Short mmCIF file of C-alpha atoms in Angstrom, two decimals:
data_model
loop_
_atom_site.label_atom_id
_atom_site.label_comp_id
_atom_site.label_asym_id
_atom_site.label_seq_id
_atom_site.Cartn_x
_atom_site.Cartn_y
_atom_site.Cartn_z
CA MET A 16 -0.47 -0.09 -0.14
CA ALA A 17 1.34 2.99 -1.02
CA VAL A 18 1.55 6.35 1.52
CA GLY A 19 -1.02 8.60 1.55
CA GLY A 20 -2.85 7.00 -1.51
CA LEU A 21 0.08 7.74 -4.29
CA LYS A 22 1.07 5.31 -6.73
CA LYS A 23 3.54 2.92 -5.71
CA LYS A 24 6.48 4.44 -7.57
CA ALA A 25 10.17 5.54 -6.44
CA VAL A 26 12.62 7.42 -8.50
CA HIS A 27 15.81 6.70 -7.92
CA PHE A 28 18.52 8.99 -8.95
CA GLY A 29 21.36 6.90 -10.81
CA ALA A 30 21.37 3.82 -12.71
CA GLY A 31 24.75 2.32 -12.08
CA ASN A 32 25.54 -0.40 -10.36
CA ILE A 33 24.79 0.00 -6.57
CA GLY A 34 21.68 2.16 -8.11
CA ARG A 35 20.44 -1.17 -10.40
CA GLY A 36 21.81 -3.78 -8.10
CA PHE A 37 20.99 -2.85 -4.41
CA VAL A 38 18.13 0.24 -4.08
CA ALA A 39 16.45 -0.78 -6.68
CA CYS A 40 16.24 -4.26 -5.90
CA PHE A 41 14.65 -3.74 -2.86
CA LEU A 42 12.58 -1.37 -4.20
CA HIS A 43 11.33 -3.50 -7.10
CA ASN A 44 10.61 -6.49 -4.28
CA SER A 45 8.53 -4.25 -2.50
CA GLY A 46 6.47 -3.78 -4.83
CA TYR A 47 7.94 -0.02 -6.65
CA GLU A 48 7.84 0.85 -10.04
CA VAL A 49 11.60 2.29 -10.08
CA VAL A 50 11.86 5.16 -12.29
CA PHE A 51 15.90 5.69 -13.04
CA ALA A 52 17.12 9.12 -13.27
CA ASP A 53 20.52 9.38 -15.17
CA VAL A 54 22.53 11.28 -17.41
CA VAL A 55 24.25 8.30 -19.92
CA ASP A 56 21.76 8.31 -22.94
CA SER A 57 23.40 5.34 -23.91
CA LEU A 58 22.63 3.53 -20.73
CA ILE A 59 19.35 4.66 -20.14
CA ASP A 60 18.33 3.20 -24.37
CA LYS A 61 19.63 0.13 -23.04
CA ILE A 62 17.30 0.48 -19.39
CA ASN A 63 14.32 1.04 -21.82
CA SER A 64 14.77 -1.52 -24.04
CA SER A 65 15.50 -4.02 -21.93
CA PRO A 66 12.47 -5.78 -20.17
CA SER A 67 14.44 -7.09 -17.01
CA TYR A 68 17.96 -7.21 -15.54
CA LYS A 69 19.25 -9.60 -13.52
CA VAL A 70 20.50 -8.62 -9.76
CA VAL A 71 23.41 -11.53 -8.34
CA GLU A 72 24.35 -12.61 -5.28
CA VAL A 73 27.21 -14.31 -4.26
CA GLY A 74 28.81 -15.64 -1.11
CA SER A 75 30.91 -18.46 0.24
CA GLU A 76 27.29 -20.08 0.82
CA GLY A 77 26.19 -20.25 -2.66
CA THR A 78 24.88 -17.87 -5.84
CA THR A 79 21.53 -16.48 -6.07
CA GLU A 80 19.69 -14.31 -8.48
CA ASN A 81 17.01 -11.78 -8.92
CA THR A 82 15.01 -10.91 -12.15
CA ILE A 83 14.18 -7.22 -11.89
CA THR A 84 11.28 -5.75 -13.93
CA ASN A 85 8.36 -3.15 -13.73
CA TYR A 86 10.97 -0.17 -13.92
CA ARG A 87 12.01 2.84 -17.32
CA ALA A 88 14.51 5.51 -16.98
CA ILE A 89 14.58 8.60 -17.72
CA ASN A 90 18.15 11.56 -19.10
CA SER A 91 17.38 14.08 -16.09
CA LYS A 92 19.80 16.38 -18.64
CA THR A 93 17.04 16.33 -21.88
CA HIS A 94 13.26 14.91 -19.95
CA GLU A 95 13.31 17.41 -16.79
CA GLU A 96 9.85 17.54 -17.32
CA ASP A 97 9.46 14.80 -17.56
CA LEU A 98 11.45 13.77 -14.79
CA ILE A 99 9.23 16.90 -13.00
CA ASN A 100 5.94 14.94 -13.28
CA GLU A 101 7.98 11.42 -12.10
CA ILE A 102 8.70 13.49 -8.68
CA ALA A 103 5.57 14.90 -8.39
CA THR A 104 3.54 11.78 -8.44
CA ALA A 105 6.48 9.96 -6.74
CA GLU A 106 6.30 8.25 -3.17
CA VAL A 107 10.17 8.22 -2.75
CA VAL A 108 13.11 9.61 -3.88
CA THR A 109 16.37 7.92 -3.59
CA CYS A 110 19.54 8.29 -5.36
CA SER A 111 22.97 6.96 -5.73
CA VAL A 112 25.09 9.25 -7.65
CA GLY A 113 28.13 9.64 -5.52
CA PRO A 114 28.08 12.82 -2.33
CA ASN A 115 29.62 15.66 -4.80
CA ILE A 116 26.68 15.14 -7.63
CA LEU A 117 23.92 15.87 -5.09
CA LYS A 118 24.15 19.44 -5.22
CA PHE A 119 23.83 18.59 -9.64
CA ILE A 120 20.46 16.57 -9.35
CA ALA A 121 18.67 18.84 -5.94
CA PRO A 122 17.49 21.31 -8.22
CA VAL A 123 15.19 19.05 -10.72
CA ILE A 124 14.30 17.56 -7.14
CA ALA A 125 12.98 20.61 -5.56
CA LYS A 126 10.77 21.10 -9.10
CA GLY A 127 9.30 18.13 -8.08
CA ILE A 128 8.90 18.46 -4.72
CA ASP A 129 7.18 22.79 -5.44
CA ARG A 130 4.97 20.64 -7.61
CA ARG A 131 3.36 18.62 -5.25
CA SER A 132 0.04 18.96 -3.54
CA ASN A 133 0.38 19.87 0.02
CA ASP A 134 -2.40 17.62 1.02
CA ASP A 135 -0.44 14.89 -0.60
CA ALA A 136 1.77 12.92 1.45
CA PRO A 137 4.67 14.26 1.46
CA LEU A 138 7.60 13.07 -0.88
CA HIS A 139 10.07 10.77 0.92
CA VAL A 140 13.73 11.69 0.61
CA ILE A 141 16.34 9.06 1.18
CA ALA A 142 20.25 9.67 -0.24
CA CYS A 143 22.29 6.71 0.10
CA GLU A 144 25.56 7.82 0.10
CA ASN A 145 28.85 6.75 1.34
CA ALA A 146 28.95 10.41 3.04
CA ILE A 147 27.65 10.25 7.42
CA GLY A 148 24.55 13.11 6.53
CA ALA A 149 23.90 12.69 2.31
CA THR A 150 20.28 13.16 3.18
CA ASP A 151 21.29 16.36 5.22
CA THR A 152 23.46 17.74 2.85
CA LEU A 153 21.25 17.33 -0.18
CA ALA A 154 18.10 19.15 2.11
CA LYS A 155 20.15 21.61 2.27
CA HIS A 156 20.98 22.24 -1.56
CA ILE A 157 17.51 21.44 -2.13
CA LYS A 158 16.23 24.19 0.05
CA ASP A 159 18.56 26.71 -1.23
CA PRO A 160 17.45 29.78 -2.15
CA ARG A 161 18.54 28.82 -6.34
CA ASN A 162 16.20 26.42 -6.35
CA THR A 163 13.55 26.47 -3.56
CA ALA A 164 11.89 30.31 -3.57
CA PRO A 165 12.52 31.59 0.40
CA GLU A 166 8.39 31.69 0.92
CA ARG A 167 8.12 27.88 0.17
CA LEU A 168 10.13 26.79 3.03
CA GLU A 169 7.59 27.40 5.54
CA ASP A 170 5.11 24.69 4.40
CA HIS A 171 8.19 22.54 2.75
CA HIS A 172 7.34 20.38 5.48
CA LEU A 173 4.07 19.37 3.88
CA ARG A 174 5.09 18.11 0.47
CA ALA A 175 8.95 16.45 1.38
CA ARG A 176 10.64 14.68 4.49
CA TYR A 177 14.59 13.98 4.61
CA ALA A 178 15.81 10.91 6.35
CA ASN A 179 19.93 10.10 6.38
CA SER A 180 20.93 6.51 5.54
CA ALA A 181 23.38 3.93 6.18
CA ILE A 182 23.75 1.68 3.27
CA ASP A 183 26.67 -0.67 3.34
CA ARG A 184 26.84 -3.44 0.14
CA ILE A 185 30.42 -4.28 -1.88
CA VAL A 186 29.47 -3.73 -5.57
CA PRO A 187 32.60 -5.05 -6.97
CA ALA A 188 33.08 -4.17 -10.84
CA GLN A 189 31.51 -5.51 -12.89
CA ASP A 190 32.27 -8.10 -16.17
CA PRO A 191 32.45 -5.34 -18.93
CA ASN A 192 29.92 -8.05 -20.70
CA ALA A 193 27.38 -7.75 -17.83
CA GLY A 194 24.23 -5.76 -19.41
CA LEU A 195 22.62 -4.60 -16.91
CA ASP A 196 23.27 -6.97 -14.80
CA VAL A 197 24.63 -6.50 -11.45
CA THR A 198 26.53 -8.98 -9.48
CA LEU A 199 27.05 -8.10 -5.69
CA GLU A 200 28.30 -9.57 -2.34
CA LYS A 201 24.90 -11.39 -0.15
CA PHE A 202 25.35 -9.11 3.18
CA PHE A 203 23.69 -5.84 2.64
CA GLU A 204 22.89 -3.23 5.59
CA TRP A 205 20.48 -0.49 5.03
CA VAL A 206 19.44 1.60 7.84
CA VAL A 207 17.39 4.52 8.00
CA ASP A 208 16.37 7.40 10.27
CA LYS A 209 12.68 6.74 10.94
CA THR A 210 12.15 9.75 12.79
CA PRO A 211 11.23 12.87 10.20
CA PHE A 212 8.59 10.30 8.50
CA GLN A 213 6.91 8.79 12.06
CA ASP A 214 3.85 11.05 11.42
CA VAL A 215 3.28 10.91 8.13
CA GLY A 216 3.50 6.98 7.19
CA ILE A 217 6.77 5.23 7.24
CA PRO A 218 7.45 3.72 3.10
CA SER A 219 6.85 -0.34 3.11
CA ILE A 220 10.39 -1.20 1.43
CA GLU A 221 11.46 -4.06 2.19
CA GLY A 222 15.44 -4.84 3.68
CA ILE A 223 15.22 -1.56 5.40
CA ASN A 224 16.00 -1.39 8.91
CA TRP A 225 14.33 1.86 10.51
CA VAL A 226 15.93 3.40 13.77
CA ASP A 227 15.37 6.13 16.10
CA ASN A 228 19.21 6.99 16.01
CA LEU A 229 21.08 6.49 13.16
CA ALA A 230 24.82 8.10 14.16
CA PRO A 231 25.75 4.75 15.52
CA PHE A 232 25.39 3.00 12.92
CA ILE A 233 26.43 5.28 10.31
CA GLU A 234 29.76 5.39 12.36
CA ARG A 235 30.11 2.14 13.00
CA LYS A 236 30.00 0.98 9.44
CA LEU A 237 31.91 3.93 7.97
CA TYR A 238 34.78 3.17 10.37
CA THR A 239 34.42 -0.31 9.96
CA VAL A 240 33.85 -1.41 6.48
CA ASN A 241 35.42 1.74 5.04
CA THR A 242 37.81 1.60 6.69
CA GLY A 243 39.17 -1.65 6.62
CA HIS A 244 38.20 -1.93 2.88
CA ALA A 245 40.73 1.17 1.93
CA THR A 246 43.09 -0.16 4.10
CA ALA A 247 43.28 -3.18 2.13
CA ALA A 248 43.09 -1.50 -0.60
CA TYR A 249 46.15 1.11 0.13
CA HIS A 250 48.50 -1.71 1.46
CA GLY A 251 47.83 -3.88 -1.72
CA TYR A 252 48.46 -1.40 -3.88
CA ASN A 253 51.67 -0.03 -2.28
CA ARG A 254 53.07 -4.27 -2.38
CA ARG A 255 51.20 -4.62 -6.09
CA LYS A 256 48.15 -7.21 -5.18
CA ARG A 257 46.14 -6.91 -7.55
CA THR A 258 42.50 -7.76 -5.80
CA VAL A 259 41.70 -7.27 -2.29
CA TYR A 260 41.27 -11.00 -2.37
CA ASP A 261 44.59 -11.28 -2.59
CA ALA A 262 45.96 -8.40 -0.64
CA LEU A 263 44.75 -9.42 2.43
CA GLN A 264 46.17 -13.47 1.40
CA ASP A 265 49.61 -11.22 2.44
CA ARG A 266 50.09 -11.73 6.53
CA ALA A 267 51.62 -8.38 7.16
CA ILE A 268 48.53 -6.56 5.76
CA MET A 269 45.94 -8.49 7.18
CA ALA A 270 47.82 -7.42 10.48
CA GLU A 271 47.80 -4.03 9.33
CA VAL A 272 44.07 -4.05 8.26
CA ARG A 273 43.52 -5.87 11.66
CA GLY A 274 44.89 -3.25 13.53
CA ALA A 275 43.51 -0.69 11.80
CA LEU A 276 39.91 -1.93 13.09
CA MET A 277 41.15 -3.06 16.52
CA GLU A 278 41.45 0.73 16.40
CA THR A 279 38.50 1.75 15.60
CA LYS A 280 36.55 -0.80 17.60
CA ASN A 281 38.25 1.25 20.37
CA LEU A 282 35.95 3.92 19.32
CA ILE A 283 33.01 2.56 17.97
CA VAL A 284 32.25 0.58 21.65
CA SER A 285 33.47 4.07 23.85
CA LYS A 286 31.75 6.42 22.31
CA HIS A 287 28.43 4.53 21.26
CA GLU A 288 28.19 1.96 23.55
CA PHE A 289 28.06 -1.61 21.20
CA GLU A 290 29.53 -4.51 23.49
CA GLU A 291 33.20 -4.47 22.55
CA ASP A 292 32.45 -8.59 22.08
CA ASP A 293 29.41 -7.87 19.27
CA GLN A 294 31.84 -5.39 17.69
CA ALA A 295 35.06 -7.99 17.58
CA ALA A 296 32.23 -9.69 16.15
CA TYR A 297 31.03 -7.45 13.39
CA VAL A 298 35.07 -7.09 12.78
CA GLU A 299 35.72 -10.43 11.68
CA LYS A 300 32.77 -10.37 9.23
CA ILE A 301 33.87 -7.49 7.67
CA ILE A 302 37.19 -8.50 7.12
CA LYS A 303 35.48 -11.87 5.15
CA ARG A 304 33.15 -9.61 3.36
CA ILE A 305 36.02 -7.66 1.87
CA GLY A 306 38.37 -11.21 1.50
CA ASN A 307 35.25 -13.04 -0.32
CA PRO A 308 37.25 -14.61 -3.49
CA HIS A 309 34.01 -14.07 -5.69
CA LEU A 310 34.04 -10.55 -6.01
CA GLU A 311 37.42 -10.17 -7.55
CA ASP A 312 38.14 -6.19 -6.40
CA ALA A 313 40.75 -4.79 -7.69
CA VAL A 314 42.61 -2.19 -5.24
CA GLU A 315 42.42 0.56 -7.65
CA ARG A 316 38.70 0.71 -8.34
CA VAL A 317 38.23 0.64 -3.96
CA GLY A 318 41.21 2.97 -3.70
CA ARG A 319 39.83 5.47 -5.86
CA ALA A 320 39.06 8.78 -5.02
CA PRO A 321 41.67 9.57 -2.38
CA LEU A 322 41.18 13.46 -1.56
CA ARG A 323 37.60 12.10 -0.03
CA LYS A 324 38.71 9.67 1.70
CA LEU A 325 41.25 11.46 3.60
CA SER A 326 39.42 14.13 3.99
CA ARG A 327 38.09 15.25 7.80
CA LYS A 328 34.49 13.44 8.59
CA GLU A 329 35.72 10.43 6.52
CA ARG A 330 36.83 6.85 7.12
CA PHE A 331 40.97 7.75 8.63
CA ILE A 332 40.72 11.00 9.29
CA GLY A 333 37.82 11.18 11.52
CA PRO A 334 38.15 8.58 13.70
CA ALA A 335 42.10 9.23 13.80
CA ALA A 336 41.60 12.41 15.31
CA GLU A 337 39.35 11.71 17.28
CA LEU A 338 41.37 8.66 19.02
CA ALA A 339 43.88 10.96 18.96
CA GLU A 340 42.00 13.65 21.10
CA ALA A 341 41.27 10.96 23.79
CA ASP A 342 45.40 9.71 23.60
CA GLN A 343 44.40 6.73 22.44
CA PRO A 344 46.34 4.55 19.97
CA ILE A 345 46.31 5.12 15.78
CA LYS A 346 49.13 3.64 14.97
CA TYR A 347 47.80 1.33 12.01
CA LEU A 348 45.08 4.26 11.15
CA LEU A 349 48.51 6.66 10.72
CA ASP A 350 49.94 3.46 8.35
CA ALA A 351 47.36 3.15 6.35
CA ILE A 352 46.63 7.32 5.45
CA GLU A 353 49.84 7.53 4.86
CA MET A 354 49.26 4.27 2.15
CA CYS A 355 46.70 6.41 0.89
CA PHE A 356 48.98 9.55 -0.02
CA ARG A 357 50.72 6.82 -1.97
CA PHE A 358 48.21 6.40 -4.21
CA GLN A 359 49.07 8.65 -6.81
CA ASN A 360 48.60 9.37 -10.95
CA VAL A 361 46.87 6.25 -10.63
CA GLU A 362 45.33 5.08 -14.29
CA GLU A 363 41.26 6.62 -14.56
CA ASP A 364 41.68 8.24 -11.45
CA GLU A 365 41.33 12.23 -11.28
CA GLU A 366 41.63 12.61 -7.65
CA SER A 367 45.19 10.65 -7.62
CA LYS A 368 45.76 12.95 -9.93
CA GLU A 369 45.16 16.11 -7.94
CA LEU A 370 46.59 14.96 -4.83
CA ALA A 371 49.96 14.25 -6.39
CA LYS A 372 49.41 17.60 -7.68
CA ILE A 373 48.49 19.34 -4.18
CA MET A 374 51.12 16.96 -2.71
CA SER A 375 53.75 18.50 -5.34
CA GLU A 376 52.88 22.58 -4.82
CA ASN A 377 51.90 22.43 -0.80
CA SER A 378 54.05 22.18 2.14
CA PRO A 379 52.99 19.74 4.37
CA GLU A 380 51.09 21.40 6.92
CA GLU A 381 49.46 23.37 3.91
CA VAL A 382 48.38 19.70 2.55
CA VAL A 383 47.01 18.55 6.17
CA SER A 384 44.70 21.43 6.21
CA LYS A 385 43.55 21.11 2.61
CA VAL A 386 43.70 17.92 2.58
CA CYS A 387 42.67 16.86 6.10
CA GLY A 388 41.20 19.60 7.52
CA ILE A 389 43.49 19.38 10.39
CA GLN A 390 44.54 22.39 11.61
CA THR A 391 48.20 22.61 14.85
CA SER A 392 45.69 22.72 17.33
CA ASP A 393 44.23 18.58 16.74
CA LYS A 394 46.88 16.42 18.55
CA ILE A 395 47.03 14.29 14.95
CA HIS A 396 48.49 17.33 13.89
CA PRO A 397 52.79 16.91 13.87
CA SER A 398 51.80 12.69 12.97
CA LEU A 399 50.42 14.09 9.71
CA VAL A 400 52.86 16.33 9.00
CA ALA A 401 55.27 13.40 9.57
CA ILE A 402 53.91 11.42 6.95
CA VAL A 403 53.10 14.13 4.22
CA GLN A 404 56.70 14.94 4.36
CA ARG A 405 57.67 11.29 3.50
CA VAL A 406 56.03 10.69 0.65
CA GLN A 407 57.05 13.97 0.19
CA ASP A 408 60.47 13.08 -0.02
CA ASP A 409 60.06 9.64 -1.34
CA SER A 410 58.60 11.39 -4.38
CA ARG A 411 61.59 13.58 -4.67
CA GLU A 412 63.92 10.68 -3.95
CA ASP A 413 62.46 9.20 -7.45
#
C-alpha cells in the first residue's frame, strides 16, 4: 500500500551498479515501480529497451539471482519536465550518485517537490551515499534559495521529508559484458532514520532497518567496513597486489587491517556503547566480507578518490583524529593514511592525480590543512605532517 494514496512509485537518481543492483532491487521487491534518472544516454537506452535484468548475489554459501522488472529510465539532462512530473507523483526519491553530485540533482528534485500538492503525503527522500549526513546535504541544496523560493520553505515539510541513511554492500567492478546485470555480495545493511517519517507514514521498503538514532550505525559502518576495505586496498596497491582478496592473503597487510579495525573498535565501543564482543564479531564478519574471493575487487577501484577518503569526516582522519584527542593509539590508522597519500597518479582516477599535484605544490602543513582539514591545534597534526613530509621526500627521490 502506498503512503498517502500515491502510486507506489520510486524515482532513483543514478542507474549505475549500486542503483540497479542494490537500491532498485529492494524497491522492486517491495512492489515499487522504479524510475531511474541518469545522464548517460547509452545506459538509459539500454534500460528502456530491456524488460528485465538480473541481480546476482554471491557468497561462500552459494549464488542467488533476482530478476528485476517494472522499471524505466529518464534522461534528467534532456527530459527534465518528464522527471519533474515523476517526482511530483512519486512516493519515494532515492539516489546513489556520489556525494559530490548531490548539488547537481537537487534543482530538479526541488522543482518536483514544489509541484506536489500539500494534500498528498510528502515525498520521502533518502540519499544512499557513502557519506555521513548525505540526505541532510541533499536537503540543504534543495532548500537553497536558488532551487526553492524562500516563501515556499514555510510549508515545505508538507511536500517533502528527508531521512539520513547508512548503506553497506560491496558492489565490485562488473564484467564488461554483463549488460544491465549486477553481481554483488549477499550481505547488506540499509539503516534509515525513521523519525522524519513517523508522523506521515514510513514507506514499506523491504530490507530497510528503521531506527531512531542513526549516528552509531553510520560511524560503525564507515569506521569498520570502509576503513577496513580502504586499508586493505591502499596497502595492497603499494605492495602491488591485484585485488583486495590478494592483499588479505599477505600476513603483513592482514595485520595492518586488523590493527586499524582494533583502533576504530575502541572508538566505536566507547562512543556509541556497542558491546565490545558484538563489535569484535562485526569486525570479523567485515574482514571475511572484504576478502570474498568471488568479488574480484581490484585495489585501484577500491582505492579511487583518495582526496575524499583523506578528508576530515571520512574513514581515516575521522576516527584517527578523535582517538588522538583521547590519547588512544592510532598507529595502524596512520599507516593506512600514509598508504593513501601514496596513491597518486593512478590511471583513470582524477583525484589521485589531483593529490599528486597538491603534494608537489604545497608544504606538509598546507597539505594537512587542505586535504585533511586538520589544524595545528589538533593532537593528530604533527603525525600527519610527518607522514606527508615522508611521502614528499620519497617522491623527490623517485
